[in-house]
CSV table of C-alpha atoms in Angstrom, one decimal:
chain,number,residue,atom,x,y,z
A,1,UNK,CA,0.9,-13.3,8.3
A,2,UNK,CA,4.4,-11.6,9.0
A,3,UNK,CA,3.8,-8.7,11.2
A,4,UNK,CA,6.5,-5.8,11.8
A,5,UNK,CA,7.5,-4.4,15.0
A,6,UNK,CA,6.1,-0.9,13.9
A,7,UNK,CA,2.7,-1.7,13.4
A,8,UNK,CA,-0.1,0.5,14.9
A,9,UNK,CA,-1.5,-1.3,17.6
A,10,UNK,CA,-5.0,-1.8,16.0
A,11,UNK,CA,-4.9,0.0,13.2
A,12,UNK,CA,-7.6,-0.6,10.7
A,13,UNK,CA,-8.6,2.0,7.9
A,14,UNK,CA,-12.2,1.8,6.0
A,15,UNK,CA,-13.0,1.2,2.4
A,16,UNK,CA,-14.8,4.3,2.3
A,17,UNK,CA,-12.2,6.8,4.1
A,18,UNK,CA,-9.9,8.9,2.2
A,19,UNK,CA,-7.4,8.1,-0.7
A,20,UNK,CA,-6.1,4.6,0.7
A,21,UNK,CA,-10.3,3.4,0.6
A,22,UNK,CA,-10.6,4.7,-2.7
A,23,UNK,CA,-7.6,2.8,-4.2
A,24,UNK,CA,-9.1,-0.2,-2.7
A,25,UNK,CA,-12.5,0.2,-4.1
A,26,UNK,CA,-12.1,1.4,-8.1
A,27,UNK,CA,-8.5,-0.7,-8.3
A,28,UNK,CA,-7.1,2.6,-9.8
A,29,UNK,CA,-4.2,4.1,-8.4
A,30,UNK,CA,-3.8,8.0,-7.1
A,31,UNK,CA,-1.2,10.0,-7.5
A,32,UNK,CA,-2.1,13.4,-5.4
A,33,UNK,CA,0.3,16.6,-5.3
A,34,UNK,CA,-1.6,18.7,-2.3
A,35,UNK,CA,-4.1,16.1,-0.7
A,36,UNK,CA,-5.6,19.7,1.1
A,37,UNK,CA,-7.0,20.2,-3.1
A,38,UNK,CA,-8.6,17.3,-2.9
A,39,UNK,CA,-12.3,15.9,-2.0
A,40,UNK,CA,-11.1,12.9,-0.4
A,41,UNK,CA,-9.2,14.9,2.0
A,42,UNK,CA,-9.8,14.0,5.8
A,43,UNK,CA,-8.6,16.3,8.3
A,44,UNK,CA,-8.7,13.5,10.6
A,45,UNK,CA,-7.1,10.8,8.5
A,46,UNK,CA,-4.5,13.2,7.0
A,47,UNK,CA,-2.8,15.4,9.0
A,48,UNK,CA,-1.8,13.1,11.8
A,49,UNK,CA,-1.3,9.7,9.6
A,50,UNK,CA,-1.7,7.1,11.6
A,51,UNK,CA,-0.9,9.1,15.0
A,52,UNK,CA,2.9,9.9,14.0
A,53,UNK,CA,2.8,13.6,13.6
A,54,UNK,CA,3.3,13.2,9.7
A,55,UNK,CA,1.0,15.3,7.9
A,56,UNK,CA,0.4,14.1,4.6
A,57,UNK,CA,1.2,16.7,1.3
A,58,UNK,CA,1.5,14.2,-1.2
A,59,UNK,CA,0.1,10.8,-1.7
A,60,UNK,CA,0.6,7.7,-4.0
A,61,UNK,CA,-1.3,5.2,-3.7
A,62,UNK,CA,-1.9,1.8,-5.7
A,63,UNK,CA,-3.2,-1.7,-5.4
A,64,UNK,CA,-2.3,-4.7,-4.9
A,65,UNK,CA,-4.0,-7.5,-6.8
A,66,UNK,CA,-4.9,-11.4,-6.1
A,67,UNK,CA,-7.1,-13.5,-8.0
A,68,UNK,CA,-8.2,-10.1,-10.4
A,69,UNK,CA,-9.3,-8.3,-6.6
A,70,UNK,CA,-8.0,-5.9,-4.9
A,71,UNK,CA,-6.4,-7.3,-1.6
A,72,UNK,CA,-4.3,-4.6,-0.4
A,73,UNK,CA,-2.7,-1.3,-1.6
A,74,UNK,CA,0.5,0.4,-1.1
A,75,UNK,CA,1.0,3.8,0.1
A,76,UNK,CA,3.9,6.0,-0.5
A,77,UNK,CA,3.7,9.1,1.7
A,78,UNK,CA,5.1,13.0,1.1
A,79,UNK,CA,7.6,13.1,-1.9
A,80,UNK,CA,11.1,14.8,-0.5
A,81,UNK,CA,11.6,16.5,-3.6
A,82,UNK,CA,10.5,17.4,-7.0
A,83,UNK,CA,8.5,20.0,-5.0
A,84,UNK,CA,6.5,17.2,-2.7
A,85,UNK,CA,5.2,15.6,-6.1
A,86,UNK,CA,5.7,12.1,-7.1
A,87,UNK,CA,6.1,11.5,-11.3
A,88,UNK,CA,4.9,9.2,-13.8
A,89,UNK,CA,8.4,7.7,-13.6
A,90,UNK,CA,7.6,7.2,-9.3
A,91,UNK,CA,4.4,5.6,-10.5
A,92,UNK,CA,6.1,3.2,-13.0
A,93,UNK,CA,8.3,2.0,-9.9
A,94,UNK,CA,5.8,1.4,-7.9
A,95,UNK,CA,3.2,-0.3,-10.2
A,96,UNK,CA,6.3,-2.6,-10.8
A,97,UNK,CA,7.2,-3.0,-7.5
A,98,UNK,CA,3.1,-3.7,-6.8
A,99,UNK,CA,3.3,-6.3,-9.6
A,100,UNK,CA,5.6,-8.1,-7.9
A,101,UNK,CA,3.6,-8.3,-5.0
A,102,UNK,CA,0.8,-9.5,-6.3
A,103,UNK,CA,2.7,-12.1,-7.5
A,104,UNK,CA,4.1,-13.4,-4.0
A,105,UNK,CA,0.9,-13.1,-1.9
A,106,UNK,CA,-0.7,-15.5,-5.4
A,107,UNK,CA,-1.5,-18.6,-5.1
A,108,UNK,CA,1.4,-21.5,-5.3
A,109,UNK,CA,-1.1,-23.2,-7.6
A,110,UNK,CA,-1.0,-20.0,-10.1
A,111,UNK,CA,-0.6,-21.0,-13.5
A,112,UNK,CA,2.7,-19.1,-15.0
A,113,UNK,CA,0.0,-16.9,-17.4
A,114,UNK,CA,-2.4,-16.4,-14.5
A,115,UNK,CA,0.8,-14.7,-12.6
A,116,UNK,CA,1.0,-12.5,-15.8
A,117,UNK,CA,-2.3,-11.2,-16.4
A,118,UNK,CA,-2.4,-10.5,-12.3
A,119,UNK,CA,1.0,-8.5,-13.4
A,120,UNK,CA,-0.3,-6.8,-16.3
A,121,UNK,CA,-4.0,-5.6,-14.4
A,122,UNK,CA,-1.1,-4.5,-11.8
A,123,UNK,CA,0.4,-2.0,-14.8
A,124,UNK,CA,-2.7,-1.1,-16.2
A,125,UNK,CA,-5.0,-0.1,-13.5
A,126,UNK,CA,-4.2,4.1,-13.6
A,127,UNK,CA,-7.8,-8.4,6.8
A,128,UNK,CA,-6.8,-11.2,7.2
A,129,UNK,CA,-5.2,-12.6,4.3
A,130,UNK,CA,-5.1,-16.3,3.7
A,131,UNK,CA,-1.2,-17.1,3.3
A,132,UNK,CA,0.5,-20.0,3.5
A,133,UNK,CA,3.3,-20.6,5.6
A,134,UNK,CA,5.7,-19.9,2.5
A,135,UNK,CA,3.9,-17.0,1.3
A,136,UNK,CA,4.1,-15.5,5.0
A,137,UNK,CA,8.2,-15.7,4.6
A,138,UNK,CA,8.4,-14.4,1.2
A,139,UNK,CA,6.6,-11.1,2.8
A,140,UNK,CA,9.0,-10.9,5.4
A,141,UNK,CA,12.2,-11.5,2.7
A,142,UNK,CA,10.3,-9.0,0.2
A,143,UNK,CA,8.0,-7.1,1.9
A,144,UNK,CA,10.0,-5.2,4.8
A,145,UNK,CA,13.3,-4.4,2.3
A,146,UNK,CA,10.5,-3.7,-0.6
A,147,UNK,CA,8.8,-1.1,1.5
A,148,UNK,CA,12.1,0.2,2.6
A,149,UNK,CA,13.5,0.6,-0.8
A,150,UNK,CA,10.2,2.3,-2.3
A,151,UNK,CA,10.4,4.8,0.3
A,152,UNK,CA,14.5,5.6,-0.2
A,153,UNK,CA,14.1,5.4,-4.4
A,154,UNK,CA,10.6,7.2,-4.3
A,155,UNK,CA,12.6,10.1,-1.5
A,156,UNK,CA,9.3,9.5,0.4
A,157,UNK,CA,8.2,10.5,3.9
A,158,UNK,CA,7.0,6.7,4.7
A,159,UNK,CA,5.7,3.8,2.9
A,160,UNK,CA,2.7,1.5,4.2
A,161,UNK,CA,1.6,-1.5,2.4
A,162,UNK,CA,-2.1,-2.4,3.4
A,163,UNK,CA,-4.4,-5.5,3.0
A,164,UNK,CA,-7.9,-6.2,3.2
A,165,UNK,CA,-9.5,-8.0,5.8
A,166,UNK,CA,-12.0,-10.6,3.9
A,167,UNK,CA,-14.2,-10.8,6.7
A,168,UNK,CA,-14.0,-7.1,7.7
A,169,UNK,CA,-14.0,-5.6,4.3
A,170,UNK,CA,-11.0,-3.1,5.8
A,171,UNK,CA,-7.7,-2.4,5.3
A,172,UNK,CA,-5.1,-3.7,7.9
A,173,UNK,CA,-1.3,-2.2,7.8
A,174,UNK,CA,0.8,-5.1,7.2
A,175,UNK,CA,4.7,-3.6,6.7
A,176,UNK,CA,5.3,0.1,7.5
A,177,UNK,CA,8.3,1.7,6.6
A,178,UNK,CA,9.4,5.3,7.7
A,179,UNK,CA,9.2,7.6,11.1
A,180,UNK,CA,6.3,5.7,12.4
A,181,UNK,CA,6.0,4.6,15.9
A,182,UNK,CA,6.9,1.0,17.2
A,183,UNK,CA,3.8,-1.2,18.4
A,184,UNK,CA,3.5,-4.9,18.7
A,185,UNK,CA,0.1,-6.5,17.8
């Protein structure tokens, strides 16, 4: 899989921990205005994300989708304005923009409607990853620039687009966009 410069040494975040778990378990998305209101709040989980300082107001959070599962989820953390909360219009961006993920970490083999009914669960839903050589560059042509432009058109704090570990049954970071420290793995 591509990896990023930025990635958390061995970062690895729980199905059953906070927001990002939760999105990965139901499939639903989460759009959050003050995460403090909230009973999947984690003092430990959100205000020091992943050990940069950034504590989190505002969350959304969606999934990514392979085969009908969820395989991973995208992030987008602390809106920079409309008072800190992200809109139904944010959410329509990023389902889109998840959609299109989906879509490159598919199968080759996909058949042209499977790709569109992975697409439409994508819309309608309110570890180590088997990729191929080719799917491994399209995340680094899409992934990186992807992550970067949902944080810049979103106005967000940072942007992290997780995947689940098969084996594991966690989420890893994968791309990680925003004031976040710079690790190798």
């Amino acid at each position: 899989s591509h990896q990023t410069s930025n990635l958390p040494a061995s970062f690895h975040w729980g199905l059953d921990q906070g927001v990002i778990g939760h999105v990965a378990n139901t499939g639903n998305f989460i759009n959050i205005a003050d995460i403090k209101d909230e009973a999947l709040y984690d003092p430990k989980l959100h205000d020091n994300y992943l050990n940069t300082g950034i504590e989190v107001q505002s969350i959304l959070c969606m999934p990514i989708f392979k085969g009908g599962d969820v395989h991973g989820v995208v992030a987008v953390i602390n809106k920079k304005s409309n008072h800190g909360t992200f809109t139904q219009k944010d959410e329509d961006v990023l389902s889109a923009i998840c959609s299109h993920i989906s879509v490159a970490v598919g199968d080759d083999k996909q058949s042209f409607n499977e790709v569109i009914e992975q697409c439409e669960k994508s819309m309608r839903t309110t570890g180590s990853p088997e990729f191929t050589s080719a799917a491994s560059q399209r995340m680094a042509t899409l992934f990186v620039p992807a992550l970067e432009g949902i944080r810049t058109v979103l106005g967000a704090e940072a942007t992290t687009l997780m995947l689940l570990d098969q084996e594991t049954q966690e989420l890893f970071s994968e791309v990680i966009d925003g004031p976040l420290p710079h690790h190798r793995t």
